[in-house]
CSV table of C-alpha atoms in Angstrom, one decimal:
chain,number,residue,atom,x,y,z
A,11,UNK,CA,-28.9,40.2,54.9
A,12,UNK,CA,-27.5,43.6,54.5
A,13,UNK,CA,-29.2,44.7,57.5
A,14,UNK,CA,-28.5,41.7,59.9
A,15,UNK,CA,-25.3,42.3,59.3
A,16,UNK,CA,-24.8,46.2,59.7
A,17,UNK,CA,-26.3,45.4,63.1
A,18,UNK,CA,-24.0,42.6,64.1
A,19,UNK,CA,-21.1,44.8,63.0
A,20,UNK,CA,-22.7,47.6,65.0
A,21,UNK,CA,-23.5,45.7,68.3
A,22,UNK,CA,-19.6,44.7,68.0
A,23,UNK,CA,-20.5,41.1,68.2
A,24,UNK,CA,-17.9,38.3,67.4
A,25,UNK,CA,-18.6,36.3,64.4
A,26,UNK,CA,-17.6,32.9,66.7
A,27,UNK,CA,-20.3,33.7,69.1
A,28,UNK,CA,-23.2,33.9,66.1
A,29,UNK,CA,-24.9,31.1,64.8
A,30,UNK,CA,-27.4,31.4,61.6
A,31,UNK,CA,-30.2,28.2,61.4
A,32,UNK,CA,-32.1,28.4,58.1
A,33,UNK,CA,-35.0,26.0,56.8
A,34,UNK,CA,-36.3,26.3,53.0
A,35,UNK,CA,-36.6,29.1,50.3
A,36,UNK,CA,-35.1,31.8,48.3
A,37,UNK,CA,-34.9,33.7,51.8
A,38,UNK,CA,-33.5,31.1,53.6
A,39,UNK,CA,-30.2,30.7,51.6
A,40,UNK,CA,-28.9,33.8,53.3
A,41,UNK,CA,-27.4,31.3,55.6
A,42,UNK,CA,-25.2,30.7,53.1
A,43,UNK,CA,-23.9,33.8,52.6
A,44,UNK,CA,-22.8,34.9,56.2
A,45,UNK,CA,-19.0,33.8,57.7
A,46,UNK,CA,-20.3,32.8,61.1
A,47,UNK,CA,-21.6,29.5,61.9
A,48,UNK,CA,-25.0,28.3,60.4
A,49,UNK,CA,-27.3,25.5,60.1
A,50,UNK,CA,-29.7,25.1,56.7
A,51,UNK,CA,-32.0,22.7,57.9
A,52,UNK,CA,-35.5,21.2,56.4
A,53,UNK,CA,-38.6,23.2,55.4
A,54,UNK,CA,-40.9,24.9,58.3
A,55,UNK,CA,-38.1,23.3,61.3
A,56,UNK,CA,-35.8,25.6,61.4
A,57,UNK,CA,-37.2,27.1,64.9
A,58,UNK,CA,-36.9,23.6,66.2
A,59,UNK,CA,-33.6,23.0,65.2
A,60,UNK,CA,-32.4,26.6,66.8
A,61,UNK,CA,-34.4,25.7,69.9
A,62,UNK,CA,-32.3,22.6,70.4
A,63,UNK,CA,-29.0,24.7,69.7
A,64,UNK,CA,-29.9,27.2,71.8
A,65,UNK,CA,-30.6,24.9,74.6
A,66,UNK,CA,-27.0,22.7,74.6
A,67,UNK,CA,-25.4,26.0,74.0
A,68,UNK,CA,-27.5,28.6,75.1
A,69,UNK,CA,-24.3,31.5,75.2
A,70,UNK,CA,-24.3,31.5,71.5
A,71,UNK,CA,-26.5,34.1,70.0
A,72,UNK,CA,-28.6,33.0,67.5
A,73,UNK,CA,-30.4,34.3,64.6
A,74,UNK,CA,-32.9,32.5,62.5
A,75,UNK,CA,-34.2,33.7,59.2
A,76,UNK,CA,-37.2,32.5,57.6
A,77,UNK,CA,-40.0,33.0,54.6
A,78,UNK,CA,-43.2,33.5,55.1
A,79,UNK,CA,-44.3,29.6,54.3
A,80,UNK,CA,-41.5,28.3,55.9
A,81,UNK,CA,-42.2,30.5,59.1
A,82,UNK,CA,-46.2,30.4,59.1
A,83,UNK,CA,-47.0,27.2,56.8
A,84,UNK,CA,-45.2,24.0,57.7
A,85,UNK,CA,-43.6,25.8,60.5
A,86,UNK,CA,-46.0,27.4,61.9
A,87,UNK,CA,-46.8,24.6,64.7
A,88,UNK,CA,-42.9,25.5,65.6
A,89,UNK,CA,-43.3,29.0,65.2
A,90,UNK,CA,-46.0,29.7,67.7
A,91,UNK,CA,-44.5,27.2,70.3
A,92,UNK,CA,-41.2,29.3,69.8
A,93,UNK,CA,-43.4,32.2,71.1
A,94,UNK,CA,-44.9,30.4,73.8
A,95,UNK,CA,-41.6,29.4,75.1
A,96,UNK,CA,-39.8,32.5,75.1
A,97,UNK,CA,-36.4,31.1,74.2
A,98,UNK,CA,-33.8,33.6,73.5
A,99,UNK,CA,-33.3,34.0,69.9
A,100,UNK,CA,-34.1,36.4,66.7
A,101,UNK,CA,-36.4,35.0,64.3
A,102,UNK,CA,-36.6,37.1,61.1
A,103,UNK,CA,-39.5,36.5,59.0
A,104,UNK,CA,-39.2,37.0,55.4
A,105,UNK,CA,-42.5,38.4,53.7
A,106,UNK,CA,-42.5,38.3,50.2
A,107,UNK,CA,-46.2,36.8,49.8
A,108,UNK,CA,-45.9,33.7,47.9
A,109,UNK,CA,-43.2,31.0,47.4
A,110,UNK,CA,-40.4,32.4,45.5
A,111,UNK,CA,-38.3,29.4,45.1
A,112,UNK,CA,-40.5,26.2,44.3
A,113,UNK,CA,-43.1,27.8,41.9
A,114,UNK,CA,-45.1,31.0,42.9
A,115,UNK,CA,-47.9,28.9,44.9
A,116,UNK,CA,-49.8,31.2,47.5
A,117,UNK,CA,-48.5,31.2,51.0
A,118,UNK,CA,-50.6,31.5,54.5
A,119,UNK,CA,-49.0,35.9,54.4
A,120,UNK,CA,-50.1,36.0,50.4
A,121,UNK,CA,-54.1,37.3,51.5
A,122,UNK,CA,-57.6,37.8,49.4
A,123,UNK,CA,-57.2,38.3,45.9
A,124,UNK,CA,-53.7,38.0,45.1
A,125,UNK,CA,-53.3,35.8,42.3
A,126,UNK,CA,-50.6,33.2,42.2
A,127,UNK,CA,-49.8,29.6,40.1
A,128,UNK,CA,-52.0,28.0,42.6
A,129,UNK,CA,-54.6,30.5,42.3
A,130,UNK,CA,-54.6,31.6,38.8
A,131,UNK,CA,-58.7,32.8,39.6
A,132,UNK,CA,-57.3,34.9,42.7
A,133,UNK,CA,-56.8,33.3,46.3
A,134,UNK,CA,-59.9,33.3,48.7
A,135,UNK,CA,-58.0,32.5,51.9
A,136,UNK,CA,-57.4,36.0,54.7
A,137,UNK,CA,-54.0,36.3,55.7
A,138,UNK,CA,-52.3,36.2,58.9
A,139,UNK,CA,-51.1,38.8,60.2
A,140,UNK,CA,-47.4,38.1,61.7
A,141,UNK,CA,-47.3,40.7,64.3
A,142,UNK,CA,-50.5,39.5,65.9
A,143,UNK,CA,-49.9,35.6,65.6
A,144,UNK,CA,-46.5,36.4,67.4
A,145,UNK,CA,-48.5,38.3,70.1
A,146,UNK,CA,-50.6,36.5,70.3
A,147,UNK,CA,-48.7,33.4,70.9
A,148,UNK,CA,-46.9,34.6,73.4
A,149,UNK,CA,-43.7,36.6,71.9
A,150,UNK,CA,-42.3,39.4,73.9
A,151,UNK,CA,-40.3,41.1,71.2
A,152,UNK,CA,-42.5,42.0,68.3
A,153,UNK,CA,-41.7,44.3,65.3
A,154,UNK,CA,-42.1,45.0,61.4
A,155,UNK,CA,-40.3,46.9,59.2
A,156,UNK,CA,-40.0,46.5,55.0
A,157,UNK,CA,-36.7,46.0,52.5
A,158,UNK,CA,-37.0,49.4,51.7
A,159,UNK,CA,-36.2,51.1,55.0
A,160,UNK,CA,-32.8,50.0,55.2
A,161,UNK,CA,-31.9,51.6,58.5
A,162,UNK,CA,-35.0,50.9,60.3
A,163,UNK,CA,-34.3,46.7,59.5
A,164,UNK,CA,-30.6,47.6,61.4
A,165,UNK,CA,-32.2,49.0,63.9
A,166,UNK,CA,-35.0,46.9,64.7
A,167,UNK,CA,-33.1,43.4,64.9
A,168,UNK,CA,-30.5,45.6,67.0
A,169,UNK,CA,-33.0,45.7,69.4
A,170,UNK,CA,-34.7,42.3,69.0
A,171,UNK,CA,-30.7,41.1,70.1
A,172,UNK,CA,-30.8,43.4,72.9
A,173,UNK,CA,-34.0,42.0,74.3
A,174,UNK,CA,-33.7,39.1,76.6
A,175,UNK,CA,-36.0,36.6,75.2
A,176,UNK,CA,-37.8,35.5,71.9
A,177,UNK,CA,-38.0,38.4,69.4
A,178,UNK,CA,-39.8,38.3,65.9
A,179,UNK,CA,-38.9,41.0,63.4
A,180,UNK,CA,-40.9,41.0,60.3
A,181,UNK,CA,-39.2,42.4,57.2
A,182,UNK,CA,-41.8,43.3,54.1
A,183,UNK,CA,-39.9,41.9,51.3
A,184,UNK,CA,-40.6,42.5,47.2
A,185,UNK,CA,-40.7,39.3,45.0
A,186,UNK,CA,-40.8,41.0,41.2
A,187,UNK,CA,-40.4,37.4,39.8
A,188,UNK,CA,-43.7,36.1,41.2
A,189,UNK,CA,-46.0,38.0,43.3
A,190,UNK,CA,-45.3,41.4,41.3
A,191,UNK,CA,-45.6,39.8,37.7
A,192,UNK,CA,-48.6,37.8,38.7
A,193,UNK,CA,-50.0,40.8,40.8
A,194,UNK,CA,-48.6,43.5,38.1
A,195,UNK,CA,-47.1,45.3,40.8
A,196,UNK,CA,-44.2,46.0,38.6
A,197,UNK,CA,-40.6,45.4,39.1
A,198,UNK,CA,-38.5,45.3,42.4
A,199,UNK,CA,-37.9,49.5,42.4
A,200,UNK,CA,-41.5,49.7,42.1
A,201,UNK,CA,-42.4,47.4,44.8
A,202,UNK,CA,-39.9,48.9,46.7
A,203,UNK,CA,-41.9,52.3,46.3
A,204,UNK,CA,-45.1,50.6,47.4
A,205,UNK,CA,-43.2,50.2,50.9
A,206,UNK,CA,-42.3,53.5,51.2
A,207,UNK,CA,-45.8,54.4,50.3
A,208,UNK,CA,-48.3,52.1,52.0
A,209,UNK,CA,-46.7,51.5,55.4
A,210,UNK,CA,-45.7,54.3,58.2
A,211,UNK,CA,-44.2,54.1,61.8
A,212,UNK,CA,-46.2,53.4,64.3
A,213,UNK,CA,-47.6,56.6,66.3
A,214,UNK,CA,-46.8,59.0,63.4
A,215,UNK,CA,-48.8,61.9,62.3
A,216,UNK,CA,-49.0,60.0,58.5
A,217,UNK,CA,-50.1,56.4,60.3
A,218,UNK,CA,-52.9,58.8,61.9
A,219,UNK,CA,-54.1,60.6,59.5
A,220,UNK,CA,-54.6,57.2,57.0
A,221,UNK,CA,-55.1,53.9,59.3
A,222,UNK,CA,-55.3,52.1,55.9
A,223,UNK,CA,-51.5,52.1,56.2
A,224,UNK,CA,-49.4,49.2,56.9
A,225,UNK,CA,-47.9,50.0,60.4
A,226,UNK,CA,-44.0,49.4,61.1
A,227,UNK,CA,-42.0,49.5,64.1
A,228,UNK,CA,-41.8,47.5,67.6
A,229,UNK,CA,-45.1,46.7,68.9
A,230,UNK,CA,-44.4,44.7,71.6
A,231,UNK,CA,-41.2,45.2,73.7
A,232,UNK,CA,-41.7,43.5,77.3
A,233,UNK,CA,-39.7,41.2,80.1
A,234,UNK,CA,-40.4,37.4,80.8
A,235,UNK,CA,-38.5,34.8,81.6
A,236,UNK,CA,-36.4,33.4,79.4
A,237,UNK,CA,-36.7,29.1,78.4
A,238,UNK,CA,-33.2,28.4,78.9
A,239,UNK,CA,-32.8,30.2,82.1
A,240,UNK,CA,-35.8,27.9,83.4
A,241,UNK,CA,-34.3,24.9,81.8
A,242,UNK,CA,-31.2,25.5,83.8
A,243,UNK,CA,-33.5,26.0,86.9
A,244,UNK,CA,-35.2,22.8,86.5
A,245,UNK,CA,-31.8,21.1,86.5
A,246,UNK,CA,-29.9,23.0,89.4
A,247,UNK,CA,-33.3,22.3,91.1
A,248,UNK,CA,-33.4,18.2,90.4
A,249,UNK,CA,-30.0,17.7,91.4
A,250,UNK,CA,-30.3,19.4,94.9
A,251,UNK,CA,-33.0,16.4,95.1
């Protein structure tokens, strides 16, 4: 939250023209902590309520935070569709690896071996990985970054705003309450040191040297056109008929 709102206060953006749509989960109630307008909506739809506020009023810029279940699990239909589309919006997915809010249960971003309430033997299901479902469904602004580089999470949604089209920002986020206990990755500093330590910017000397790293950065940055642009096409185009 921090960071989204550094960068609207950087891009100069007025708070009336900014709309927050939430779904589910201990990341999602950061819609309830902005003063612009917001939506918190139901588990896994919050990508298809933003698409149909984006579409009646496509001039408002909108952002739309997410966890990793309610981006990938019961929204994950919405999510790659949202990709597909390429309607004009920021979608910020929250990793944390598990569900924070409803229990600790195991989420599709939690990966081999992590241990969790609904995998107290270790989970045997492989991870997606968010950058490459976004790309490959289609998005055309695709970046990661963690909750310990500060800056960099400024930055990047900076620049998912900037692009014309959908953008996908995934933010590496610590959750010492479940995933580090269970995993005994220690408390939130520590966590936090295991970003700093395990991930590296894309094309760096350090990424390089160790691919083993977790890559961040802005790996896909290109031009399409944009869903409600079409739309509006479509509807210029039926009434000339």
């Amino acid at each position: 939250m921090n960071g989204l709102l550094h960068a609207v206060n950087e891009l100069g953006l007025n708070q009336c023209s900014l709309c927050m749509v939430s779904g589910i989960g201990c990341s999602s109630r950061i819609s309830g902590y902005v003063d612009f307008h917001s939506m918190h909506t139901l588990h896994g739809r919050a990508l298809a309520f933003a698409t149909g506020l984006k579409l009646t009023r496509p001039e408002l810029n909108v952002f739309v935070p997410m966890g990793d279940g309610d981006a990938t699990a019961i929204g994950g239909n919405h999510f790659i569709h949202a990709c597909r589309r390429n309607i004009d919006m920021v979608a910020i997915v929250m990793n944390n690896r598990i569900y924070g809010m409803t229990g600790g249960q195991y989420s599709p971003l939690s990966g081999r071996g992590i241990v969790a309430t609904t995998a107290p033997y270790s989970n045997i299901d492989r991870a997606f990985n968010t950058v490459n479902l976004a790309i490959g469904a289609g998005a055309t602004f695709v970046a990661r970054t963690t909750a310990f580089h500060v800056k960099e999470i400024s930055q990047l949604i900076k620049k998912a705003y900037q692009h014309k089209g959908f953008s996908v920002v995934e933010v590496l986020s610590q959750c010492p309450t479940y995933f580090g206990r269970k995993n005994k990755l220690g408390g939130a500093v520590e966590m936090l040191q295991w970003y700093r330590d395990n991930t590296a910017p894309l094309g760096s000397k350090k990424l390089e040297e160790n691919p083993q790293l977790i890559p961040r950065g802005v790996f896909v940055d290109k031009e399409a056109p944009e869903y409600c642009d079409e739309y509006a096409n479509i509807i210029k185009r039926a009434n000339k008929e």
